[in-house]
Short mmCIF file of C-alpha atoms in Angstrom, two decimals:
data_model
loop_
_atom_site.label_atom_id
_atom_site.label_comp_id
_atom_site.label_asym_id
_atom_site.label_seq_id
_atom_site.Cartn_x
_atom_site.Cartn_y
_atom_site.Cartn_z
CA MET A 101 2.39 15.08 -1.21
CA TYR A 102 2.62 17.84 -3.81
CA TYR A 103 4.90 16.01 -6.05
CA GLU A 104 2.83 12.63 -5.72
CA LEU A 105 -0.26 14.55 -6.82
CA SER A 106 1.53 16.42 -9.53
CA GLU A 107 2.32 13.10 -10.99
CA ALA A 108 -1.15 11.40 -10.85
CA GLU A 109 -3.35 10.85 -13.98
CA GLY A 110 -5.99 13.49 -14.78
CA ASN A 111 -4.24 16.64 -13.72
CA ILE A 112 -5.74 16.42 -10.22
CA LEU A 113 -4.11 19.54 -8.82
CA ASP A 114 -5.98 21.74 -11.34
CA ARG A 115 -9.29 20.51 -9.54
CA MET A 116 -8.07 20.87 -5.98
CA VAL A 117 -7.14 23.29 -3.18
CA VAL A 118 -4.91 22.22 -0.33
CA THR A 119 -4.78 23.77 3.19
CA PHE A 120 -1.94 22.80 5.74
CA GLY A 121 -1.93 23.05 9.29
CA GLN A 122 0.76 20.80 10.42
CA MET A 123 1.65 19.68 13.83
CA ASN A 124 4.82 21.79 14.17
CA GLU A 125 2.79 24.96 13.89
CA PRO A 126 0.91 27.16 16.29
CA PRO A 127 -2.59 25.70 17.54
CA GLY A 128 -4.33 28.74 15.81
CA ALA A 129 -2.70 27.99 12.47
CA ARG A 130 -3.76 24.19 12.80
CA PHE A 131 -7.45 25.23 13.98
CA GLY A 132 -7.76 27.82 11.21
CA ALA A 133 -6.61 25.35 8.72
CA ALA A 134 -9.98 23.42 9.05
CA MET A 135 -12.18 26.44 8.96
CA THR A 136 -10.22 27.67 5.89
CA GLY A 137 -10.68 24.39 4.22
CA ILE A 138 -14.59 24.36 4.91
CA THR A 139 -14.80 28.12 3.94
CA ILE A 140 -13.10 27.24 0.47
CA ALA A 141 -15.46 24.49 0.09
CA GLU A 142 -18.48 26.74 0.59
CA SER A 143 -17.27 29.25 -2.02
CA LEU A 144 -17.21 26.38 -4.61
CA GLN A 145 -20.38 25.19 -3.50
CA ARG A 146 -21.98 28.50 -4.17
CA LYS A 147 -20.74 28.12 -7.73
CA ASN A 148 -22.99 25.18 -8.16
CA LYS A 149 -20.23 22.66 -7.50
CA ASP A 150 -20.19 19.47 -5.85
CA VAL A 151 -17.14 19.57 -3.46
CA LEU A 152 -15.31 16.62 -1.91
CA ILE A 153 -13.37 17.63 1.30
CA PHE A 154 -10.66 15.33 2.89
CA LEU A 155 -9.64 16.10 6.31
CA ASP A 156 -6.46 14.16 7.91
CA ASN A 157 -7.22 14.28 10.45
CA ILE A 158 -10.39 15.92 12.21
CA PHE A 159 -9.10 14.98 15.76
CA ARG A 160 -6.32 17.48 15.31
CA PHE A 161 -8.57 20.28 14.90
CA ILE A 162 -10.41 19.41 18.18
CA GLN A 163 -6.86 19.01 19.69
CA ALA A 164 -5.85 22.52 18.50
CA GLY A 165 -9.12 23.96 20.11
CA ALA A 166 -8.00 22.42 23.31
CA GLU A 167 -4.66 23.97 23.16
CA ILE A 168 -6.21 27.36 22.39
CA SER A 169 -8.55 27.17 25.09
CA THR A 170 -5.75 26.48 27.68
CA LEU A 171 -3.85 29.45 26.28
CA LEU A 172 -6.93 31.78 27.00
CA GLY A 173 -7.29 30.32 30.39
CA ARG A 174 -10.43 28.58 30.40
CA VAL A 175 -11.07 25.87 32.73
CA PRO A 176 -11.01 22.30 31.19
CA SER A 177 -13.97 20.03 31.43
CA GLU A 178 -13.83 16.86 33.62
CA THR A 179 -12.50 14.79 30.67
CA GLY A 180 -9.60 17.51 30.27
CA TYR A 181 -10.82 18.83 26.91
CA GLN A 182 -12.09 22.36 26.27
CA PRO A 183 -15.46 23.44 27.61
CA THR A 184 -16.28 24.46 24.10
CA LEU A 185 -15.67 21.14 22.59
CA ILE A 186 -19.45 20.29 21.26
CA SER A 187 -19.88 23.77 19.87
CA GLU A 188 -16.68 23.78 18.00
CA ALA A 189 -17.26 20.42 16.31
CA SER A 190 -20.64 21.39 15.52
CA GLU A 191 -19.63 24.81 14.18
CA PHE A 192 -17.40 23.02 11.68
CA HIS A 193 -19.72 20.04 10.94
CA GLU A 194 -22.75 21.92 10.21
CA ARG A 195 -21.27 23.80 7.41
CA ILE A 196 -20.96 20.37 5.50
CA GLN A 197 -24.23 20.16 3.75
CA SER A 198 -25.95 20.31 0.38
CA ASP A 199 -27.50 23.59 -0.99
CA ARG A 200 -31.05 22.70 -2.42
CA GLU A 201 -31.56 26.11 -3.87
CA GLU A 202 -28.30 26.52 -5.60
CA GLY A 203 -27.52 22.89 -6.25
CA GLY A 204 -23.97 22.63 -4.93
CA SER A 205 -22.95 20.18 -2.11
CA ILE A 206 -20.22 19.20 0.18
CA THR A 207 -19.21 15.74 0.86
CA ALA A 208 -16.66 15.05 3.78
CA ILE A 209 -14.31 12.41 4.28
CA GLU A 210 -12.61 12.34 7.45
CA THR A 211 -9.92 10.43 9.33
CA VAL A 212 -10.20 10.33 12.99
CA TYR A 213 -7.37 9.60 15.44
CA VAL A 214 -8.55 7.54 18.40
CA PRO A 215 -6.66 8.07 21.52
CA ALA A 216 -5.51 4.99 23.27
CA ASP A 217 -8.07 3.16 20.68
CA ASP A 218 -10.79 4.34 23.18
CA LEU A 219 -13.84 4.99 20.98
CA THR A 220 -15.65 6.46 24.11
CA ASP A 221 -13.31 9.18 24.26
CA PRO A 222 -15.24 12.59 24.36
CA ALA A 223 -13.56 13.98 21.30
CA VAL A 224 -14.27 10.98 19.34
CA VAL A 225 -17.79 10.70 20.43
CA ALA A 226 -18.33 14.35 19.58
CA ILE A 227 -16.95 13.83 15.95
CA PHE A 228 -18.79 10.61 15.51
CA SER A 229 -22.17 12.23 16.39
CA PHE A 230 -21.97 14.27 12.98
CA LEU A 231 -20.86 11.41 10.77
CA ASP A 232 -23.27 9.36 8.43
CA SER A 233 -20.82 6.38 8.11
CA ILE A 234 -18.03 5.16 10.41
CA LEU A 235 -15.49 2.79 9.30
CA VAL A 236 -13.23 1.48 12.54
CA LEU A 237 -10.02 0.01 11.50
CA SER A 238 -8.96 -2.93 13.61
CA ARG A 239 -5.28 -3.49 14.76
CA GLU A 240 -6.28 -7.15 15.26
CA ARG A 241 -7.26 -7.52 11.45
CA ILE A 242 -4.02 -5.82 10.44
CA GLN A 243 -1.96 -8.39 12.36
CA LEU A 244 -4.33 -11.13 10.53
CA GLY A 245 -3.27 -9.70 7.09
CA LEU A 246 -7.01 -8.73 6.50
CA TYR A 247 -7.09 -5.73 4.40
CA PRO A 248 -9.02 -3.34 4.30
CA ALA A 249 -8.68 -3.97 8.07
CA ILE A 250 -12.14 -2.68 8.89
CA ASP A 251 -14.15 -4.01 11.82
CA PRO A 252 -17.64 -5.01 10.88
CA LEU A 253 -19.05 -4.87 14.31
CA GLN A 254 -17.91 -1.33 15.28
CA SER A 255 -18.46 -0.01 11.98
CA SER A 256 -21.83 1.61 10.84
CA CYS A 257 -23.62 3.33 8.35
CA SER A 258 -26.94 5.48 8.61
CA ASN A 259 -27.73 4.67 4.95
CA LEU A 260 -27.99 0.75 5.54
CA ASP A 261 -31.70 0.98 5.24
CA SER A 262 -33.73 -1.43 3.09
CA GLU A 263 -35.43 1.72 1.51
CA ILE A 264 -32.12 3.10 0.37
CA VAL A 265 -29.85 -0.10 -0.51
CA GLY A 266 -32.72 -2.49 -1.44
CA GLN A 267 -34.09 -5.51 0.60
CA LYS A 268 -31.77 -7.97 -0.44
CA HIS A 269 -28.67 -5.83 0.47
CA TYR A 270 -29.98 -4.97 3.90
CA ASP A 271 -30.95 -8.61 4.62
CA VAL A 272 -27.53 -10.00 3.64
CA ALA A 273 -25.65 -7.20 5.56
CA GLN A 274 -27.71 -7.98 8.61
CA GLU A 275 -27.04 -11.56 8.51
CA VAL A 276 -23.33 -11.09 8.15
CA ILE A 277 -23.37 -8.85 11.22
CA ARG A 278 -25.38 -11.50 13.14
CA THR A 279 -22.82 -14.20 11.75
CA PHE A 280 -19.81 -12.05 13.04
CA GLN A 281 -21.40 -11.44 16.42
CA LYS A 282 -21.77 -15.26 16.95
CA TYR A 283 -18.18 -15.78 15.73
CA ASP A 284 -16.98 -13.22 18.21
CA GLU A 285 -18.51 -15.42 20.89
CA LEU A 286 -17.42 -18.55 19.56
CA LYS A 287 -13.83 -17.41 19.26
CA ARG A 288 -13.22 -17.05 22.65
CA ILE A 289 -14.61 -20.58 23.53
CA VAL A 290 -12.43 -21.93 20.74
CA LEU A 291 -9.39 -20.39 22.07
CA VAL A 292 -9.99 -22.47 25.35
CA VAL A 293 -11.26 -25.88 24.36
CA GLY A 294 -10.72 -26.03 20.71
CA ILE A 295 -12.92 -26.08 17.42
CA ASP A 296 -13.87 -29.73 17.99
CA GLU A 297 -15.74 -29.31 21.10
CA LEU A 298 -18.22 -27.03 19.31
CA SER A 299 -21.62 -28.32 18.28
CA GLN A 300 -22.16 -28.93 14.73
CA SER A 301 -24.27 -25.84 14.21
CA ASP A 302 -21.93 -23.69 16.06
CA ARG A 303 -19.03 -25.22 14.14
CA THR A 304 -20.77 -24.62 11.01
CA ILE A 305 -21.25 -20.69 11.98
CA TYR A 306 -17.50 -20.38 12.91
CA GLU A 307 -16.41 -22.00 9.87
CA ARG A 308 -18.71 -19.79 7.46
CA ALA A 309 -17.47 -16.56 9.57
CA ARG A 310 -13.94 -17.32 8.89
CA LYS A 311 -14.82 -17.76 5.25
CA LEU A 312 -16.69 -14.33 5.23
CA GLN A 313 -13.87 -12.67 6.88
CA ASN A 314 -11.50 -13.65 4.22
CA PHE A 315 -13.93 -13.06 1.50
CA LEU A 316 -14.39 -9.37 2.61
CA THR A 317 -10.72 -8.64 1.99
CA GLN A 318 -10.25 -6.48 -1.22
CA PRO A 319 -7.32 -6.57 -3.59
CA PHE A 320 -6.86 -3.03 -3.94
CA VAL A 321 -5.05 -1.57 -7.27
CA VAL A 322 -3.40 0.78 -4.98
CA ALA A 323 -2.18 -1.79 -2.50
CA GLU A 324 -0.70 -4.45 -4.85
CA THR A 325 2.73 -3.48 -3.75
CA PHE A 326 1.86 -4.32 0.12
CA THR A 327 -0.45 -7.24 -0.47
CA GLY A 328 1.26 -8.96 -3.68
CA HIS A 329 -2.15 -9.60 -5.09
CA LYS A 330 -3.14 -7.99 -8.31
CA GLY A 331 -5.90 -5.34 -7.86
CA ALA A 332 -9.43 -5.74 -9.02
CA TYR A 333 -12.69 -3.94 -9.28
CA VAL A 334 -15.57 -5.87 -7.48
CA PRO A 335 -19.15 -4.52 -8.23
CA ILE A 336 -21.25 -4.33 -4.98
CA GLU A 337 -23.70 -6.86 -6.30
CA GLU A 338 -20.90 -9.53 -6.72
CA THR A 339 -20.00 -8.96 -2.85
CA ILE A 340 -23.74 -9.32 -1.74
CA GLY A 341 -24.13 -12.41 -3.84
CA GLY A 342 -20.78 -14.01 -2.53
CA CYS A 343 -21.70 -13.17 1.20
CA ASP A 344 -25.16 -15.03 0.48
CA ARG A 345 -23.58 -17.96 -0.87
CA ILE A 346 -21.32 -18.34 1.79
CA MET A 347 -23.77 -17.85 4.66
CA SER A 348 -26.33 -20.22 2.81
CA GLY A 349 -23.70 -23.14 2.68
CA ARG A 350 -23.34 -23.44 -1.08
CA VAL A 351 -19.48 -23.06 -0.68
CA ASP A 352 -19.41 -25.19 2.66
CA HIS A 353 -16.95 -27.57 0.51
CA ILE A 354 -14.40 -24.96 -0.41
CA THR A 355 -11.51 -24.24 2.39
CA GLU A 356 -11.44 -20.81 3.85
CA ASP A 357 -7.80 -19.86 2.38
CA LYS A 358 -9.43 -20.07 -1.02
CA PHE A 359 -11.51 -16.90 -0.22
CA TYR A 360 -8.56 -14.61 0.74
CA MET A 361 -8.26 -11.67 -1.66
CA ILE A 362 -10.13 -13.29 -4.41
CA GLY A 363 -12.32 -10.24 -5.23
CA VAL A 364 -15.19 -12.03 -6.88
CA LEU A 365 -16.35 -15.39 -5.81
CA PRO A 366 -16.21 -17.68 -8.86
#
């Protein structure tokens, strides 16, 4: 990781601090790595700096806390986690904030390991309760070759509000979600009886949802080696406009495969 960062453009190592607490280390070291990271972020924030902190991954912090709790002889909760689960998660996350008086801020991007893909796991629920936005990666979408493999129905964002993103963005996003919810229902029917048995209105929704699914793939520059598609930057207005055109039926004459990894809808 160090050598990859040292070869990156922009002298990124001169503007970052890295703390490690790897899985082969004692739980105290792993637990302390996260707390050390947020303490360093706070020290930079007090210098009127805007700090971006990456945590990979925050579940290991909770896991280390559970191991420490066992070593201390505490009785675990019914779910097997430490009785201090919520207090430890809150102690860390409540330090991620903006300082209105001095002007600095801390923004966190956290990866979360989900045990057995169970989003109702107590540790996952505790972590999610502190996050403003949640992007859930889907194994099914990876198998379909849809990248980024984000599940639009399980993901959420507290900033998806008309007063924040604008009325058009909000309306289009809500319509996309409704379309995918209907598609999820129709997909099970199609697997049993086939697409020809759907009514005309349901078939239209089904086909538009598949086009939306392909259109929301993104040709990332950093993923060119894996996808085989040249990376492209797509302004958010183009994505919103493209989704609107698909749902309104203006591109019904184009086959769904034409929407895969195209970036901007022509």
